Amino acid sequence: VADKEFFDVRCAKVMATRERTTEELRKQGFTVYPSKTNFIFVSHPVVPAKELFAGLREKGILVRYFAQPRIDNCLRVSIGTAFLTAMRELTAE
């Protein structure tokens, strides 16, 4: 990376947003698996991942859903704030 200062600032922002997102999702009852990347892996105890995936897609928010054994109730989520608003709406009782 040619511009180390820019890179360091962007990394710090991603890490801070990841931590805020993780904290907020845990407050909403999600399991958030440890991450050191620009994405997190999450599951909800009540609302199936497939349903969350469809609801987020309707809101224009794209996440990854893998219909594979052991991870079929998880979503891979890139870090961002619109995602949190949508998840609150989709998991509200």
Tab-separated table of C-alpha atoms in Angstrom:
chain	number	residue	atom	x	y	z
A	1	VAL	CA	0.000	0.000	0.000
A	2	ALA	CA	1.563	3.254	-1.147
A	3	ASP	CA	-0.333	5.562	1.242
A	4	LYS	CA	0.195	3.976	4.658
A	5	GLU	CA	-1.521	6.809	6.543
A	6	PHE	CA	-4.695	6.466	4.438
A	7	PHE	CA	-4.595	2.689	4.837
A	8	ASP	CA	-4.214	2.920	8.622
A	9	VAL	CA	-7.122	5.384	8.929
A	10	ARG	CA	-9.410	3.169	6.799
A	11	CYS	CA	-8.467	0.069	8.791
A	12	ALA	CA	-9.223	1.851	12.068
A	13	LYS	CA	-12.642	2.935	10.758
A	14	VAL	CA	-13.506	-0.601	9.627
A	15	MET	CA	-12.436	-2.047	12.977
A	16	ALA	CA	-14.459	0.536	14.942
A	17	THR	CA	-17.550	-0.064	12.798
A	18	ARG	CA	-17.129	-3.834	13.142
A	19	GLU	CA	-17.003	-3.527	16.928
A	20	ARG	CA	-20.084	-1.254	17.072
A	21	THR	CA	-21.974	-3.575	14.734
A	22	THR	CA	-21.018	-6.631	16.775
A	23	GLU	CA	-22.104	-4.982	20.021
A	24	GLU	CA	-25.450	-3.850	18.569
A	25	LEU	CA	-26.209	-7.267	17.074
A	26	ARG	CA	-25.421	-9.016	20.351
A	27	LYS	CA	-27.873	-6.658	22.085
A	28	GLN	CA	-30.481	-7.834	19.544
A	29	GLY	CA	-29.850	-11.458	20.495
A	30	PHE	CA	-27.564	-12.443	17.616
A	31	THR	CA	-24.608	-14.744	17.916
A	32	VAL	CA	-21.666	-12.937	16.338
A	33	TYR	CA	-18.617	-15.057	15.683
A	34	PRO	CA	-15.173	-13.512	16.317
A	35	SER	CA	-13.722	-11.639	13.345
A	36	LYS	CA	-10.565	-9.754	12.480
A	37	THR	CA	-11.788	-8.943	8.958
A	38	ASN	CA	-14.109	-6.456	7.230
A	39	PHE	CA	-17.044	-8.841	7.657
A	40	ILE	CA	-18.796	-10.732	10.435
A	41	PHE	CA	-20.595	-14.057	10.556
A	42	VAL	CA	-23.903	-13.937	12.462
A	43	SER	CA	-26.931	-16.029	13.368
A	44	HIS	CA	-30.203	-15.245	15.134
A	45	PRO	CA	-31.826	-17.661	17.602
A	46	VAL	CA	-35.387	-17.104	16.329
A	47	VAL	CA	-35.397	-15.702	12.796
A	48	PRO	CA	-33.799	-18.112	10.277
A	49	ALA	CA	-30.873	-16.811	8.221
A	50	LYS	CA	-32.708	-17.593	4.996
A	51	GLU	CA	-35.570	-15.318	6.083
A	52	LEU	CA	-33.201	-12.539	7.151
A	53	PHE	CA	-31.361	-12.861	3.845
A	54	ALA	CA	-34.626	-12.408	1.901
A	55	GLY	CA	-35.755	-9.485	4.059
A	56	LEU	CA	-32.432	-7.692	3.725
A	57	ARG	CA	-32.454	-8.250	-0.032
A	58	GLU	CA	-35.913	-6.626	-0.243
A	59	LYS	CA	-34.401	-3.597	1.495
A	60	GLY	CA	-31.543	-3.468	-0.995
A	61	ILE	CA	-28.970	-4.767	1.474
A	62	LEU	CA	-26.880	-7.617	0.165
A	63	VAL	CA	-25.300	-10.170	2.468
A	64	ARG	CA	-24.038	-13.684	1.845
A	65	TYR	CA	-26.170	-16.699	2.711
A	66	PHE	CA	-24.754	-20.192	2.336
A	67	ALA	CA	-27.274	-23.055	2.300
A	68	GLN	CA	-24.631	-25.496	3.517
A	69	PRO	CA	-24.601	-27.856	6.501
A	70	ARG	CA	-23.399	-26.240	9.763
A	71	ILE	CA	-23.673	-22.687	8.383
A	72	ASP	CA	-27.184	-22.686	6.910
A	73	ASN	CA	-28.440	-20.466	9.742
A	74	CYS	CA	-25.676	-17.876	9.387
A	75	LEU	CA	-25.096	-14.774	7.303
A	76	ARG	CA	-21.780	-13.294	6.209
A	77	VAL	CA	-22.130	-9.546	6.564
A	78	SER	CA	-19.784	-6.865	5.270
A	79	ILE	CA	-19.485	-3.983	7.700
A	80	GLY	CA	-22.003	-1.136	7.230
A	81	THR	CA	-24.650	0.892	9.081
A	82	ALA	CA	-27.769	0.431	6.898
A	83	PHE	CA	-27.525	-3.234	7.760
A	84	LEU	CA	-28.125	-2.591	11.480
A	85	THR	CA	-31.312	-0.616	10.866
A	86	ALA	CA	-32.690	-3.336	8.633
A	87	MET	CA	-31.842	-6.092	11.116
A	88	ARG	CA	-33.673	-4.237	13.891
A	89	GLU	CA	-36.751	-4.115	11.686
A	90	LEU	CA	-36.535	-7.759	10.602
A	91	THR	CA	-36.043	-9.208	14.086
A	92	ALA	CA	-38.452	-6.980	16.039
A	93	GLU	CA	-41.146	-8.936	17.804
